[in-house]
Coordinates of C-alpha atoms (C1' of nucleotides) in Angstrom, one line a residue:
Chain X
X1 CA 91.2 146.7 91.9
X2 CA 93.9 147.6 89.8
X3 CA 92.5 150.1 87.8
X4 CA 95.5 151.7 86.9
X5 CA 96.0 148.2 84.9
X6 CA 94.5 147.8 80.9
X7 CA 92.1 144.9 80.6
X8 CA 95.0 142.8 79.4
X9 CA 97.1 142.9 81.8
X10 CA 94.3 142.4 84.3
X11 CA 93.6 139.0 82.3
X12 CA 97.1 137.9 82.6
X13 CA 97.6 139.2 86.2
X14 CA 94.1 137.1 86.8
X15 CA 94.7 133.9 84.5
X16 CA 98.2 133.4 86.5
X17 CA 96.2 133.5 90.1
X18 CA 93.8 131.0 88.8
X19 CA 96.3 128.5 86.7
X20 CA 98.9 128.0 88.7
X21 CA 96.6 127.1 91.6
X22 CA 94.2 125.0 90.4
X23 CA 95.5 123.8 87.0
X24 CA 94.3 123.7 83.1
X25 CA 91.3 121.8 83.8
X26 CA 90.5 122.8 87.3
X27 CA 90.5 126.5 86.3
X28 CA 87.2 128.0 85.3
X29 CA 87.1 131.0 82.8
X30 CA 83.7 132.4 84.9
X31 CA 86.6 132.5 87.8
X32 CA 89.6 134.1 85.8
X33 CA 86.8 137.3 84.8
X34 CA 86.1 137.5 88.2
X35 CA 89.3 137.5 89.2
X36 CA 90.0 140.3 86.4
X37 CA 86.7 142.0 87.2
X38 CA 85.2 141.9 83.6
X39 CA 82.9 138.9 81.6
X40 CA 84.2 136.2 80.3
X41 CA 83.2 137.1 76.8
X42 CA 86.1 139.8 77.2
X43 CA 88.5 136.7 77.8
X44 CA 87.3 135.1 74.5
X45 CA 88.3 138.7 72.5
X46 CA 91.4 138.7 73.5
X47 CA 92.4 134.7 73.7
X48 CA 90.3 133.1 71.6
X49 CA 90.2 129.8 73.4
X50 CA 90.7 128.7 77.1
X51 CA 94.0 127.2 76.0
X52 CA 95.4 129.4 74.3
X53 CA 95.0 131.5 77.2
X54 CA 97.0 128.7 79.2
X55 CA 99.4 128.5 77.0
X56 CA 100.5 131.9 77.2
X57 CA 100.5 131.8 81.2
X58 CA 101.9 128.1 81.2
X59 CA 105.0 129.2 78.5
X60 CA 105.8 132.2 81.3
X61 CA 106.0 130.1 84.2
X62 CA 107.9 127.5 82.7
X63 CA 110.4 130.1 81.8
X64 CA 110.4 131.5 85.9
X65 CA 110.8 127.6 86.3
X66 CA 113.5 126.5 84.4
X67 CA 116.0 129.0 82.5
X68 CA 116.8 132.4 84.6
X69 CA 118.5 130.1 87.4
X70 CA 120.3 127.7 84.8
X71 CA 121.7 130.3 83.2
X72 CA 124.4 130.9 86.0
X73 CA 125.6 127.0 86.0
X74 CA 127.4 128.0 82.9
X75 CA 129.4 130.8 84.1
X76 CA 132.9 130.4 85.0
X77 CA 132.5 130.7 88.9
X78 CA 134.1 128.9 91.4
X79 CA 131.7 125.4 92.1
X80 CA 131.1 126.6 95.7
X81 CA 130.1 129.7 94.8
X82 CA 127.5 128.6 92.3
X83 CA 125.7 126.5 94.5
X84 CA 125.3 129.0 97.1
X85 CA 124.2 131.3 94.8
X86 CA 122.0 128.8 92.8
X87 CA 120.2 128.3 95.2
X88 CA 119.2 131.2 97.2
X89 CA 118.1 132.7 93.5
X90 CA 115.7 129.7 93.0
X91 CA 114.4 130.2 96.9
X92 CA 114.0 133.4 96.2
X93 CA 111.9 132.9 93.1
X94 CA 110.0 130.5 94.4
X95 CA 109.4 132.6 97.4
X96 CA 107.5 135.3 95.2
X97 CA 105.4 132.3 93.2
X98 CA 104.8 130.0 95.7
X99 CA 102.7 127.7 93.3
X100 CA 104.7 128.0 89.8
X101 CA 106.5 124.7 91.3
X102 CA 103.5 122.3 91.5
X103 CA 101.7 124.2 88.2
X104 CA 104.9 123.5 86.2
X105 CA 105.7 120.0 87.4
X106 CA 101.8 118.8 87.3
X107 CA 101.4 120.1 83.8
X108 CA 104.2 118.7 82.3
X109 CA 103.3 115.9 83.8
X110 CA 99.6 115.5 82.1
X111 CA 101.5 117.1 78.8
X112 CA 104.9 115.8 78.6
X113 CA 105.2 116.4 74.7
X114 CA 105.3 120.2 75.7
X115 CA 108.9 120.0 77.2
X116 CA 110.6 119.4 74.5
X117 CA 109.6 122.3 72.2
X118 CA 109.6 124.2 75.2
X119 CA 113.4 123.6 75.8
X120 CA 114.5 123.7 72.3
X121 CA 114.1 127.3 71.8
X122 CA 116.3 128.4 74.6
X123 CA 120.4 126.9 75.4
X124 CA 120.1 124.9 78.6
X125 CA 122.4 122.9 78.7
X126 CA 123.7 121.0 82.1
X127 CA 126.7 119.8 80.3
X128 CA 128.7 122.8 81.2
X129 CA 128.1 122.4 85.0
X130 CA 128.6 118.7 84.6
X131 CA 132.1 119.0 83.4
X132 CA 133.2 121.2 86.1
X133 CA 132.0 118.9 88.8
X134 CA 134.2 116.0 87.0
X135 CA 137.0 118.2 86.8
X136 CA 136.5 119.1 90.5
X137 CA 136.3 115.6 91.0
X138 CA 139.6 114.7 89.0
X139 CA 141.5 117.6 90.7
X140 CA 140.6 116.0 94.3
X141 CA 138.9 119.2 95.3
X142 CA 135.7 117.1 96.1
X143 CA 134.8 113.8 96.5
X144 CA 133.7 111.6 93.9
X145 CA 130.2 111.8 92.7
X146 CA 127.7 111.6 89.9
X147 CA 127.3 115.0 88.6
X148 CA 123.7 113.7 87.5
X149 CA 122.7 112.7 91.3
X150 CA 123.7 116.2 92.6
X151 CA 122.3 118.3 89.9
X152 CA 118.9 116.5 90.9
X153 CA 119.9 117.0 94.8
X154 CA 119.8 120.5 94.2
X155 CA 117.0 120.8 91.9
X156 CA 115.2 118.9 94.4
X157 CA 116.1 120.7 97.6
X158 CA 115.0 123.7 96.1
X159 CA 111.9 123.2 94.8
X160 CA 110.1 120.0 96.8
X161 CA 109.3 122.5 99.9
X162 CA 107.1 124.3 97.6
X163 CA 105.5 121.6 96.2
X164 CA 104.5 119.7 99.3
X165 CA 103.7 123.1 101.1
X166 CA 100.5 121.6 102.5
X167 CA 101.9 118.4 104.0
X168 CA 104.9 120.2 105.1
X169 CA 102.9 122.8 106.9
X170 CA 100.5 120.1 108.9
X171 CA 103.5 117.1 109.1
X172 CA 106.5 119.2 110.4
X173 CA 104.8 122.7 111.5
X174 CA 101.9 121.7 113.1
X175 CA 100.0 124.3 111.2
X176 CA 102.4 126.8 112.0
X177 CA 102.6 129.3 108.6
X178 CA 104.8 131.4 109.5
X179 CA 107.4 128.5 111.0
X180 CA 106.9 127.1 107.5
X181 CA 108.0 130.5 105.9
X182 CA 110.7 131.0 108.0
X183 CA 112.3 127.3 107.5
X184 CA 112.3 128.3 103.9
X185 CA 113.8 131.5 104.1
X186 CA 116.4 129.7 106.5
X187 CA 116.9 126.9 103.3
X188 CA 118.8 129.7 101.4
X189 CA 121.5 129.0 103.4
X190 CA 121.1 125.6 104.9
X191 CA 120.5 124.0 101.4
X192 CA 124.0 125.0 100.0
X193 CA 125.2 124.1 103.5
X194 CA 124.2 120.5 103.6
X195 CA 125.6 119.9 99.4
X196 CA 128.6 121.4 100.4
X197 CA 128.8 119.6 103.4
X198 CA 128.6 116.7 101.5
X199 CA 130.9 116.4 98.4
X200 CA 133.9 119.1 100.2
X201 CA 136.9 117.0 101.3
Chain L
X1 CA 92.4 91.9 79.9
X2 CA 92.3 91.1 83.9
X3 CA 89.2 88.3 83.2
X4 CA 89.8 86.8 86.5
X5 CA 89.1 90.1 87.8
X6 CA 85.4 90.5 89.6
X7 CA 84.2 94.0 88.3
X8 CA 84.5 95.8 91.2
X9 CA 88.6 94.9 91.2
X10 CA 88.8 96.1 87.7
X11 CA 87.2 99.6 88.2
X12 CA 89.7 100.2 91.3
X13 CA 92.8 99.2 89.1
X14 CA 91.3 101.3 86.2
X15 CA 90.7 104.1 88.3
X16 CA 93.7 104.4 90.3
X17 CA 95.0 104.5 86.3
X18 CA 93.5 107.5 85.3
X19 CA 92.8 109.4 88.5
X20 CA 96.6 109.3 89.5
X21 CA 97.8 110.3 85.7
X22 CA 95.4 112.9 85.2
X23 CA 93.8 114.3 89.0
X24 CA 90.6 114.6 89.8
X25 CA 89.8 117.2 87.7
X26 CA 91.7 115.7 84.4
X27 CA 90.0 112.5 85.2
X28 CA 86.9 111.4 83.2
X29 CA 84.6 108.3 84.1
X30 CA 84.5 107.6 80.4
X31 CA 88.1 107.0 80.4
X32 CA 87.9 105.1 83.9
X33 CA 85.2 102.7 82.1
X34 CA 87.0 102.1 79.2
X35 CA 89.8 101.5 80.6
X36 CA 88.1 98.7 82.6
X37 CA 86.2 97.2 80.1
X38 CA 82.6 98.3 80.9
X39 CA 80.7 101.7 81.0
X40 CA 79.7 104.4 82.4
X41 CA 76.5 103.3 84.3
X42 CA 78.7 100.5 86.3
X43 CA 80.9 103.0 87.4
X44 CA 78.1 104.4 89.7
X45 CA 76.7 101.3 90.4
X46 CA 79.5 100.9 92.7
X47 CA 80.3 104.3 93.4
X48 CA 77.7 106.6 93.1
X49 CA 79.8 109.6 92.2
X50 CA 83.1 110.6 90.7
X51 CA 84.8 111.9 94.2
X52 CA 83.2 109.0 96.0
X53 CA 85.4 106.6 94.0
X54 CA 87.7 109.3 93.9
X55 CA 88.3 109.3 97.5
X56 CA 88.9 105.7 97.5
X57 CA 91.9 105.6 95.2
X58 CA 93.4 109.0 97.0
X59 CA 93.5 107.1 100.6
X60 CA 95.0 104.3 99.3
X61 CA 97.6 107.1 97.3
X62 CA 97.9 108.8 100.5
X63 CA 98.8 105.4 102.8
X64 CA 101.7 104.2 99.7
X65 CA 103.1 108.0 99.9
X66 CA 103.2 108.9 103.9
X67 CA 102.6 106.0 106.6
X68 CA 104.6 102.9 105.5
X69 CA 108.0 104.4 105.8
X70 CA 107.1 106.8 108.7
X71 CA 106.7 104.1 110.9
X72 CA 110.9 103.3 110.0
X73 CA 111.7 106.7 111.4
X74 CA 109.9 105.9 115.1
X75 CA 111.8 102.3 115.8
X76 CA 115.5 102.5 117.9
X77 CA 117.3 101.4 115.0
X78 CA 121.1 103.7 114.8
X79 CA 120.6 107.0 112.8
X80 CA 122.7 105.9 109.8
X81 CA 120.7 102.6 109.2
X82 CA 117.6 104.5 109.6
X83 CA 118.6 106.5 106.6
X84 CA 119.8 104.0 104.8
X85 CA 116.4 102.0 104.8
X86 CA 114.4 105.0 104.6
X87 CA 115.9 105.8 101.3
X88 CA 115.7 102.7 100.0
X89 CA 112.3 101.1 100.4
X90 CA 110.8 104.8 100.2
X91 CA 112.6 105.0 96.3
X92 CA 111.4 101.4 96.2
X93 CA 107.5 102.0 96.7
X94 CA 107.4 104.9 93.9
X95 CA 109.2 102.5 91.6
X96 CA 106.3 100.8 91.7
X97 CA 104.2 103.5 91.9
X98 CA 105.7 106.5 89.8
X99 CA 102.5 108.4 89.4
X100 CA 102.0 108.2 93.7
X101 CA 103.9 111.5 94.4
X102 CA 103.0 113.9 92.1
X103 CA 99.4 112.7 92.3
X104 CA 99.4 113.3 96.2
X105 CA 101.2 116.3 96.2
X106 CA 99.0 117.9 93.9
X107 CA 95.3 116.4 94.9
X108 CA 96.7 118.1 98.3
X109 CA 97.4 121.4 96.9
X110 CA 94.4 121.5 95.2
X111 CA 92.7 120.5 98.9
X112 CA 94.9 121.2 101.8
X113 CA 92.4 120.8 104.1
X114 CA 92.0 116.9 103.6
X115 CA 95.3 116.2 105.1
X116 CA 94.1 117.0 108.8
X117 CA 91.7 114.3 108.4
X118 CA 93.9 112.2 107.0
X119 CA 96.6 112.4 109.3
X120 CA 94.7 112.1 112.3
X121 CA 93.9 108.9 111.5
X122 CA 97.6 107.6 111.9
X123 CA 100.2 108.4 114.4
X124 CA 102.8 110.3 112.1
X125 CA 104.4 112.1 114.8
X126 CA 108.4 112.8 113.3
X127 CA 109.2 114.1 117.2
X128 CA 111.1 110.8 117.7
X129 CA 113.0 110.9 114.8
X130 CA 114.0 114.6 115.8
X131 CA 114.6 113.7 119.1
X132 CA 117.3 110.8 118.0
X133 CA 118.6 113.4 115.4
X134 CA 119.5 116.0 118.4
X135 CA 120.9 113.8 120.6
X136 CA 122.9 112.6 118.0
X137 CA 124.2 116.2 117.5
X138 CA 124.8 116.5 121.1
X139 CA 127.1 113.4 121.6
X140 CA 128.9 115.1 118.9
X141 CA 128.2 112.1 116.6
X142 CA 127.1 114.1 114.0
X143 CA 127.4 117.9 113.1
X144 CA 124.7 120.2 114.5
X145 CA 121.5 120.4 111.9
X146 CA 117.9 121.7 112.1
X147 CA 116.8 118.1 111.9
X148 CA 113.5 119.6 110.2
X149 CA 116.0 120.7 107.0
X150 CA 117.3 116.9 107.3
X151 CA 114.1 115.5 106.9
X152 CA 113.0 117.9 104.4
X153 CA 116.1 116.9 102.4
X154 CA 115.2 113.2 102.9
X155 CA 111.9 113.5 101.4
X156 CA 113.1 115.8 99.0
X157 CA 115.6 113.7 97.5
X158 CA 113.6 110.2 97.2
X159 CA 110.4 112.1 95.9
X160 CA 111.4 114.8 93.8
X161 CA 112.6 112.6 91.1
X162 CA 109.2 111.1 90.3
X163 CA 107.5 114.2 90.6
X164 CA 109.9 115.7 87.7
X165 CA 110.5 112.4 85.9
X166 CA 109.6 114.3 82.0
X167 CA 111.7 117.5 83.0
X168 CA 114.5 115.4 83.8
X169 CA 114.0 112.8 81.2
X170 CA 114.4 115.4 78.7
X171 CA 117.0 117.8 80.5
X172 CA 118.9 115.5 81.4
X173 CA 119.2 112.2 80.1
X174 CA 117.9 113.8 76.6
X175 CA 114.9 111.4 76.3
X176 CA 116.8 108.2 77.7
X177 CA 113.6 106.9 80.0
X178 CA 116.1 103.6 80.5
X179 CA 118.7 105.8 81.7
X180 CA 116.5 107.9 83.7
X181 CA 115.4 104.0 85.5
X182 CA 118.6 103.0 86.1
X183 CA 119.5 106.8 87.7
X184 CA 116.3 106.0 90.1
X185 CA 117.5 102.6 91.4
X186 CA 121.3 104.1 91.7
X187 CA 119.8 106.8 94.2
X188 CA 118.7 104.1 96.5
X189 CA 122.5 104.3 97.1
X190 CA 123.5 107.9 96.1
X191 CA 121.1 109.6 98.2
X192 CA 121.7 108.1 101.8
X193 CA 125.6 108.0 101.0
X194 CA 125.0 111.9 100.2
X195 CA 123.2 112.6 103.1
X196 CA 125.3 110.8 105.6
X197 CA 128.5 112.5 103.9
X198 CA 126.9 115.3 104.6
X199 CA 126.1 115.3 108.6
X200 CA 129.0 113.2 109.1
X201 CA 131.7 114.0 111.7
Chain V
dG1 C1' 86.2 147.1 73.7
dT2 C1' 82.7 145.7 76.5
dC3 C1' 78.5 143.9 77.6
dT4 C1' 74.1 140.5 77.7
dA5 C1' 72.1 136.7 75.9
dT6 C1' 72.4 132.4 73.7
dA7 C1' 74.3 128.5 71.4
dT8 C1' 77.1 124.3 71.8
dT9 C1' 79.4 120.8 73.7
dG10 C1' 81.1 117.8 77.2
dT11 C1' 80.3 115.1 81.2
dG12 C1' 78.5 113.4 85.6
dA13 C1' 74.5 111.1 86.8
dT14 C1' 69.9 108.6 86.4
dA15 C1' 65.9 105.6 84.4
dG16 C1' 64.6 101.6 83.0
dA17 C1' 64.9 97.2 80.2
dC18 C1' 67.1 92.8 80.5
Chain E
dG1 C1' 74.8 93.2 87.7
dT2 C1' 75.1 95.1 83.3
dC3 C1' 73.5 97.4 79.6
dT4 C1' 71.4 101.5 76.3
dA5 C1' 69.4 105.7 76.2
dT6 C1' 68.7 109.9 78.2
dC7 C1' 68.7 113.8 81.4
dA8 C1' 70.5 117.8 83.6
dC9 C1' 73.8 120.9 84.2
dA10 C1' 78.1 123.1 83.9
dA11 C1' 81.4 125.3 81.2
dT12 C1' 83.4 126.8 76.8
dA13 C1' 82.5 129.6 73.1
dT14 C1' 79.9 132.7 69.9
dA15 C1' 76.4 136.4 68.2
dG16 C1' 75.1 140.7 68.2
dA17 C1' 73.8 145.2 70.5
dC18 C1' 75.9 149.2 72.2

DNA sequence: GTCTATATTGTGATAGAC
DNA sequence: GTCTATCACAATATAGAC
């Protein structure tokens, strides 16, 4: 498997598989050198310790999580356009790593500290977006709103289908995968739909 | 602390504690015991393992996070008052219980196959609330929706926040945990207003 | 760099006195 | 019922040969 791959990359490839679905304590290094196809001595040579290991896969899905996307808020674009666009990029990120979502949001639970170093080595800041939406607001393009409680509308109509996948799948689907895959591919436009819906006059 | 409080009383408190901050794998019966003032040995006096008193707390987890409100959804009440109430006491019960939603969602991640069982158990059938939705649709009262995106945006909006409560805090309200409270008990408004804005005719 | 074998530690669980 | 002391095992981590 993979053979083309050096032992590294096979770690990190493997160490992402078994993180992100079962977390920092439920992962078990005899799994990741399974999953990698070597011993776990190997993953001691090249990360000394189990965490730093973590950290290094923990630091590159926060940065899937939270940056990339946030990124376009600060552009110049037209409001409308940005929330389409905002959120069939997030869907679609979160389409390729299903479980970066929950890994992200449980871990920072457990480790809150983390965020803040995290976040002050790259520019994310919402005030940009903020301000437009007031002066949207202002100009009567849309109705009055807190640009907080939208920013967290769309945050969380993008994301929470991923994170309660399982109770989605058995609540609404009836067990039904693949009606669960295609209700979130259909959420790339539906989602911008319903916020535009909401605050256009 | 809690002297009034028969033993067994104190270890459920205690553990609901730790297991719902940490998981099931995080959590560690030296903490729970601490926590409630005795040790180790009592624990499995009255529970003889870890998931065994495990098991209890998630139930009761499970019950606070899916059933209560359900039942809301299945009574005659008009669409708009439905939402309206949903919103509210479902925000309400995580006030109480922040750590409920993230602790769910990810126990159930980490062991989809528990939520057959659990459901089974309790008539959460959302085919009424669809039902309503569509016939509201068709008398033109409302515009036309996949009512399964609507009630994915419902949960979406009163859970989400909890789940993410330390992103936000620090993205957005730059460490202000009284300003992230007040934000919460503002959404018991903001977020049916924003929905019914939203399907509104 | 990669392996086998072993050391070390942490933690769930039990034995047995009171 | 509650405690102290201990066991047994699982899991991280290291030593050392190749």
């Amino acid at each position: 498997m993979d053979k083309d791959l050096n032992t590294e990359q096979r770690i990190l490839i493997a160490a992402k598989k078994v993180f992100t679905e079962k977390g920092l304590e439920g992962a078990r290094m005899q799994e990741i050198a399974d999953e990698a196809g070597i011993n776990k001595a190997l993953l001691h040579y090249y990360y000394r310790t189990k965490n730093k290991l973590f950290e290094a896969i923990f630091k590159e899905a926060f940065d899937k999580m939270v940056p990339q996307v946030m990124d376009l808020l600060k552009t110049d674009l037209p409001l409308f356009d940005k929330i389409n666009m905002f959120a069939e990029q997030y869907i679609d990120i979160f389409i390729e790593n299903p479980f970066i979502p929950g890994f992200v949001l449980h871990e920072l639970s457990r480790n809150p500290e983390r965020i803040v170093d995290l976040i002050s080595n790259m520019g994310i800041q919402p005030e940009v977006f903020i301000l437009q939406i007031q002066q949207e607001i202002e100009k009567g393009t849309i109705k009055p709103i807190d640009p907080r409680q939208l920013i967290v509308n769309m945050l969380a109509m993008c994301i929470f289908p991923f994170v309660a996948k399982p109770i989605l799948i058995t609540l609404i689907f009836q067990g039904d995968l693949g009606a669960y895959l295609q209700f979130i591919k259909d959420r790339k436009k539906a989602v911008p739909e319903f916020i535009i819906n909401s605050i256009k006059k």
